[in-house]
Coordinates of C-alpha atoms in Angstrom, one line a residue:
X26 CA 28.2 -0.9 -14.1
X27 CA 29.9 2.4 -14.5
X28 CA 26.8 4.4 -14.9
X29 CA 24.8 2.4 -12.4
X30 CA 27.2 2.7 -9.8
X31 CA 27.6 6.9 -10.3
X32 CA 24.0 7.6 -11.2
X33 CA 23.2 5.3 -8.0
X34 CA 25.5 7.4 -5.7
X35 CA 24.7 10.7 -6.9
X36 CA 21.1 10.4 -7.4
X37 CA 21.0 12.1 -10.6
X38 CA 18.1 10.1 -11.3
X39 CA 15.5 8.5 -9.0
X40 CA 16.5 6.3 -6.6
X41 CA 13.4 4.1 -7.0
X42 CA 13.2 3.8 -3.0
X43 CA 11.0 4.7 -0.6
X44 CA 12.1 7.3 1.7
X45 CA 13.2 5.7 5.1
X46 CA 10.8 8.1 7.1
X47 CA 7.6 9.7 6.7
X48 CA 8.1 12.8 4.1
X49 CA 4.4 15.2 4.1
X50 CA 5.8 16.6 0.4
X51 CA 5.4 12.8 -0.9
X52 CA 8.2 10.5 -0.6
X53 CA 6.4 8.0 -2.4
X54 CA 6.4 10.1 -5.8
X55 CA 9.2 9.4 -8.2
X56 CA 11.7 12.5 -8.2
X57 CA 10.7 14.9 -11.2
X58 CA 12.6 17.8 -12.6
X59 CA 12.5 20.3 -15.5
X60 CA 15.7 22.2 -14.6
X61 CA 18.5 21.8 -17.1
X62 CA 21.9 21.4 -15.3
X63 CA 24.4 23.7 -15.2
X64 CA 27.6 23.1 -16.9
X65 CA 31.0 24.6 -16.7
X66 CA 31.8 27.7 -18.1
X67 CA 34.8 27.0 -19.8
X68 CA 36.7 23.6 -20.2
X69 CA 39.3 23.3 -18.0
X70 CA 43.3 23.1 -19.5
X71 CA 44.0 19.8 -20.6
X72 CA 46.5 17.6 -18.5
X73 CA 45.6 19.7 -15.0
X74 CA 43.8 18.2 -12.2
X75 CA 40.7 19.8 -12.9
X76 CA 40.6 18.3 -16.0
X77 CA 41.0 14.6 -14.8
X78 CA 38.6 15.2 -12.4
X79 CA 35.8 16.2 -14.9
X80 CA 37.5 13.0 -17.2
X81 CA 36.8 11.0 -14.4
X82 CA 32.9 11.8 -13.2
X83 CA 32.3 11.7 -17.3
X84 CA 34.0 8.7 -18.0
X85 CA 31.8 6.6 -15.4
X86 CA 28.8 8.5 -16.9
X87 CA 28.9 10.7 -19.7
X88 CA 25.5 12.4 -19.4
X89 CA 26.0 13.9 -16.2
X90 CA 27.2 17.4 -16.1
X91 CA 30.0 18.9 -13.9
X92 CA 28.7 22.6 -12.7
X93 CA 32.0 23.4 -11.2
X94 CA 35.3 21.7 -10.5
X95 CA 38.0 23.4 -8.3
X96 CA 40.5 23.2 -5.2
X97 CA 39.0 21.0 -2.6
X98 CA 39.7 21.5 1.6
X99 CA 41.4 17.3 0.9
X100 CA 44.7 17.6 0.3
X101 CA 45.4 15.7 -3.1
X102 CA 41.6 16.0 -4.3
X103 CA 39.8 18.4 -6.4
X104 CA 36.6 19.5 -5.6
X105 CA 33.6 19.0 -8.2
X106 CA 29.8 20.3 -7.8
X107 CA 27.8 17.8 -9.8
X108 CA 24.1 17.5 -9.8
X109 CA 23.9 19.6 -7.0
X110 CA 26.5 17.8 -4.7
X111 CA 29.5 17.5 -4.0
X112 CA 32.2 15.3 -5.3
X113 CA 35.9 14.8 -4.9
X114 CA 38.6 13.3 -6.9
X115 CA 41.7 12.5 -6.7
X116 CA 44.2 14.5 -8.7
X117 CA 45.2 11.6 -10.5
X118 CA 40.9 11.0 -11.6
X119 CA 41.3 7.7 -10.2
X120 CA 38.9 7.8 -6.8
X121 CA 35.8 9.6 -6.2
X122 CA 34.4 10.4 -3.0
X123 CA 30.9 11.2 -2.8
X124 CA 30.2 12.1 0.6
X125 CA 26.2 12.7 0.1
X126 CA 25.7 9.2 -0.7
X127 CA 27.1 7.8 3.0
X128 CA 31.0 8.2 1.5
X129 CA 30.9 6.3 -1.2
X130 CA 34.8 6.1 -2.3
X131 CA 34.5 4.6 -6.4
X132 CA 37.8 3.5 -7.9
X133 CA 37.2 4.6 -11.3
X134 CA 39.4 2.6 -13.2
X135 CA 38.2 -0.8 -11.9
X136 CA 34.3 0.2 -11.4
X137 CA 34.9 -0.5 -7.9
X138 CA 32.6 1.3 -5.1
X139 CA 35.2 0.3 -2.3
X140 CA 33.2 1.4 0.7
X141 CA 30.5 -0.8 -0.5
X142 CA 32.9 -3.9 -0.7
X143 CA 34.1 -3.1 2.8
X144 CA 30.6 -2.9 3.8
X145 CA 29.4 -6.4 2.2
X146 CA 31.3 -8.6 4.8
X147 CA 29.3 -6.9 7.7
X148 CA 26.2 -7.0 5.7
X149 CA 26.2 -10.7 4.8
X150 CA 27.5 -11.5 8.8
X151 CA 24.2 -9.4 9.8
X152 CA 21.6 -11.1 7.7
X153 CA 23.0 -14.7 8.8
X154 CA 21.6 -14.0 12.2
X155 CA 18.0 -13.9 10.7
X156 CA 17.1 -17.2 10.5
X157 CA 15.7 -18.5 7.3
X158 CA 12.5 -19.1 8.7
X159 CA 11.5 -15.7 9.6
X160 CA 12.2 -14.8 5.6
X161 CA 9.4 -14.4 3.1
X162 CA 10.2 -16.3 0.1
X163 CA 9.4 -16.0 -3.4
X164 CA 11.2 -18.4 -5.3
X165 CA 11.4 -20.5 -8.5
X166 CA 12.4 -23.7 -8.7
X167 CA 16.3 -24.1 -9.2
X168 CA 16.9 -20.3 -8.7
X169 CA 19.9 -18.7 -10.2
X170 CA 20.5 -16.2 -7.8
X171 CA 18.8 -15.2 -4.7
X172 CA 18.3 -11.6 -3.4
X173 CA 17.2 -9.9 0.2
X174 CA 14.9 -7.4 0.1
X175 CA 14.2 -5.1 2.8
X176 CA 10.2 -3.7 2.6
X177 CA 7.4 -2.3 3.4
X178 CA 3.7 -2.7 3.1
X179 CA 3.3 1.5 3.0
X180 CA 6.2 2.2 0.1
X181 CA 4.9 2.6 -3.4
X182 CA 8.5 1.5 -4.7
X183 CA 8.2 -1.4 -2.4
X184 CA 4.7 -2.4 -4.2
X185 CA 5.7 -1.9 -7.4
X186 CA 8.7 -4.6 -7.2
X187 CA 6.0 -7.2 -5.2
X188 CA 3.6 -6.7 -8.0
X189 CA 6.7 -7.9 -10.4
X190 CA 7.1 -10.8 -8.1
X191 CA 6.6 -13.3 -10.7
X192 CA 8.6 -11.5 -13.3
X193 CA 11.1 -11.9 -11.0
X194 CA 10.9 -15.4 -10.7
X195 CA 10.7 -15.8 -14.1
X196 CA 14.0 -14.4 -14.2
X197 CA 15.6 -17.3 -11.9
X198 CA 15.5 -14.9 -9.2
X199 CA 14.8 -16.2 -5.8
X200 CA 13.1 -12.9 -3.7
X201 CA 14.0 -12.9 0.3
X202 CA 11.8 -10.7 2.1
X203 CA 12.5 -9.1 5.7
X204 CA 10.5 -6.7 7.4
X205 CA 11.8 -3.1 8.0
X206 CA 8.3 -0.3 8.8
X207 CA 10.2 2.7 7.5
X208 CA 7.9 4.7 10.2
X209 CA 9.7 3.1 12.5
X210 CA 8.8 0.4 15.5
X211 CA 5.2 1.2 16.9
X212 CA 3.7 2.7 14.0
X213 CA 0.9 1.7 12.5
X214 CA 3.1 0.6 9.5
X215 CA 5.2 -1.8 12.3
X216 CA 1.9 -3.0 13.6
X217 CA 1.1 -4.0 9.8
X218 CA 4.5 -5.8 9.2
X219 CA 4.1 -7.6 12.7
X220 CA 0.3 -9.1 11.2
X221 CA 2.1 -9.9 7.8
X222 CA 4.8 -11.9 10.0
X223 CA 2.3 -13.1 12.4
X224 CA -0.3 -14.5 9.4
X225 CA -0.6 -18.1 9.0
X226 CA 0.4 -17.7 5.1
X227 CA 2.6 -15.0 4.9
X228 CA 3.1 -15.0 1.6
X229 CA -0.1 -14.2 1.1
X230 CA -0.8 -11.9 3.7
X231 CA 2.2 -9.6 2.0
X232 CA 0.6 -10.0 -1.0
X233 CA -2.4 -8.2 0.2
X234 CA -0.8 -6.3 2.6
X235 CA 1.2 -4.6 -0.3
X236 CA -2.0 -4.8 -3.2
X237 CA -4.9 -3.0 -0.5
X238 CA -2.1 -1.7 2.5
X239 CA -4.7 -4.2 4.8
X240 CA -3.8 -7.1 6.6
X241 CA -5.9 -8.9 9.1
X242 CA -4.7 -7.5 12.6
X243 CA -2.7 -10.2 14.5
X244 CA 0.1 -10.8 17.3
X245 CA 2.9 -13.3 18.3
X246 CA 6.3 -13.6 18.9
X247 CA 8.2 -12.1 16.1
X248 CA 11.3 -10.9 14.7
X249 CA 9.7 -7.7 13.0
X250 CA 12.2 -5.7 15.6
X251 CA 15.4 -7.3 14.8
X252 CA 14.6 -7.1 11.4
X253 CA 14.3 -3.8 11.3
X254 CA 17.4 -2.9 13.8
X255 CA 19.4 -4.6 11.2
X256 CA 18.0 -3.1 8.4
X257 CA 19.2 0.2 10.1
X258 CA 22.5 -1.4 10.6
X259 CA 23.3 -2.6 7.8
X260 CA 23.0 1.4 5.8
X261 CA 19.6 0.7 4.6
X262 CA 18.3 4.3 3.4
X263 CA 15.6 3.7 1.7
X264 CA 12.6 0.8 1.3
X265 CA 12.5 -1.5 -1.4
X266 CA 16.3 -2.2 -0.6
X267 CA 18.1 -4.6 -2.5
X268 CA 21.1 -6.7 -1.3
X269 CA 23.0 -9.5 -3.3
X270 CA 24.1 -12.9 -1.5
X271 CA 27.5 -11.3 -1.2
X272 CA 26.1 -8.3 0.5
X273 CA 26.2 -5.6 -2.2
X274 CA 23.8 -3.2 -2.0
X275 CA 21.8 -3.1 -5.9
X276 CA 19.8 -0.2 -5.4
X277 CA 16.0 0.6 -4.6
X278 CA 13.6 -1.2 -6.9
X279 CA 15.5 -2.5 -9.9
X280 CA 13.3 -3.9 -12.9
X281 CA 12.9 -7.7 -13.1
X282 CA 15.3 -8.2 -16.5
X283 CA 17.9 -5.3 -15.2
X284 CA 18.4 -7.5 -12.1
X285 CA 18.8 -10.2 -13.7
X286 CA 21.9 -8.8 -15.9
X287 CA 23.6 -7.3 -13.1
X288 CA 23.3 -10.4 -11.0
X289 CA 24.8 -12.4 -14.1
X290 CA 27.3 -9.9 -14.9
X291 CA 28.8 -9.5 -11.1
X292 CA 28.2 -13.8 -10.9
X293 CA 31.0 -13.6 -14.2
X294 CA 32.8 -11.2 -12.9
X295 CA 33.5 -13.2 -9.4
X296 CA 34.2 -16.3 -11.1
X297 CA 36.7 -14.3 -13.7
X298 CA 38.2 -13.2 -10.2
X299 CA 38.6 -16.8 -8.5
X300 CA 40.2 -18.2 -12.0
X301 CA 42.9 -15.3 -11.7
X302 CA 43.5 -15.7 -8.2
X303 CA 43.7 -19.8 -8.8
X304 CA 45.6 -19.6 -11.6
X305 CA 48.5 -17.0 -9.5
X306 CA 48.5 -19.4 -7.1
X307 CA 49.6 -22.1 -9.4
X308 CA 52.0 -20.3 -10.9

């Protein structure tokens, strides 16, 4: 999870999403680059704050680069350019803030991204308010975990997961679909998304929606709107987005298998956490 979780918030990589509005230059398109990255000059003293800071970013992922590391306007943080934004850490190298990813604050030493935990709650609160039946479901019987997906019929991202459906699936992963038209509410993408919500078989009106970007026009009371407000308020950035049952935010399109080990590893990880806090209390 280190590497996921810093990779994720920096975007050293591509984000495998959709962006949330229109983009002319082709937001559809995988990131590419041929730059090398810029490194530091010269290693900073060992045992100063500028060295835990560059510790820190490279023990949660070695292959990114620090460009520059110095004093930061934060009292008690250094300052790091990495990837082309900016980082902060604590002089200790135990948090990172990483304010161009919407503030993510990562404890380091327990792999932690704490704003996304404080997040979660609100997210989970949110989503119960959607009632089941306005959810597109692709599931397998006797699913191991269950995921919501934000999407959209116009997102290349968004098709390439749909297109994995069954991979999914095969993976005892139960898929939750809600609406969000990242061109926002009276677009032609909306009107699309209200047609697919609309359909008598939904499930198969997405399917094509996503496989031709058609859908048979229709109307009717629907809950494409709210959808899509919540979407907005729950930090959705970018279409596919992925959200555990606790409310965690995965990431843009994840593959089917790489999904299915971070839902395992996070499910052991939470019951590891109820067996400590069970066994404290019975001590």
């Amino acid at each position: 999870m280190k590497r996921t979780l810093l990779v994720a918030a920096l975007g050293a990589l591509s984000l495998s999403a959709c962006a949330k509005t229109p983009d002319a230059s082709g937001a559809d398109a995988a990131p590419r680059s041929s730059a090398t990255p810029a490194t530091l000059a010269a290693k900073p003293a060992a045992g100063t704050a500028d060295a835990r800071a560059v510790d820190a970013i490279k023990q949660l992922n070695p292959r990114i680069e620090v460009e520059s590391v110095g004093a930061a306007p934060l009292p008690g943080f250094r300052e790091a350019i990495v990837g082309g934004q900016v980082v902060y850490v604590s002089d200790d190298g135990r948090y990172l803030f990483l304010p161009g990813s919407g503030g993510a604050l990562i404890d380091s030493r327990t792999d932690r991204n704490l704003t996304e935990v404080a997040l979660a709650g609100m997210r989970t609160k949110l989503l119960e308010t959607i009632p089941a039946s306005e959810r597109i479901v692709f599931a397998p019987p006797n699913p191991r975990h269950t995921v919501t997906v934000f999407t959209d019929v116009e997102c290349g991202y968004c098709r390439k997961l749909h297109s994995e459906i069954a991979q999914y699936n095969a993976q005892g992963i139960a898929v939750e679909y809600l609406a969000f038209p990242r061109m926002g509410i009276g677009s032609e993408d909306f009107e699309k998304m209200v047609s697919v919500w609309c359909a008598d078989d939904r499930k198969q009106a997405l399917t094509d929606a996503k496989a031709s970007g058609k859908v048979q026009e229709r109307d009717c009371k629907n809950t494409v709107t709210m959808q899509y407000n919540i979407g907005q308020r729950v930090g959705l950035t970018g279409t596919p987005m992925i959200l555990s049952e606790d409310g965690i935010q995965l990431g843009g399109y994840v593959p089917p298998q790489a999904l299915r080990e971070t839902l395992d590893r996070m499910a052991a990880e939470k019951a590891a956490a109820g067996a400590d806090t069970g066994a404290a209390g019975g001590a």
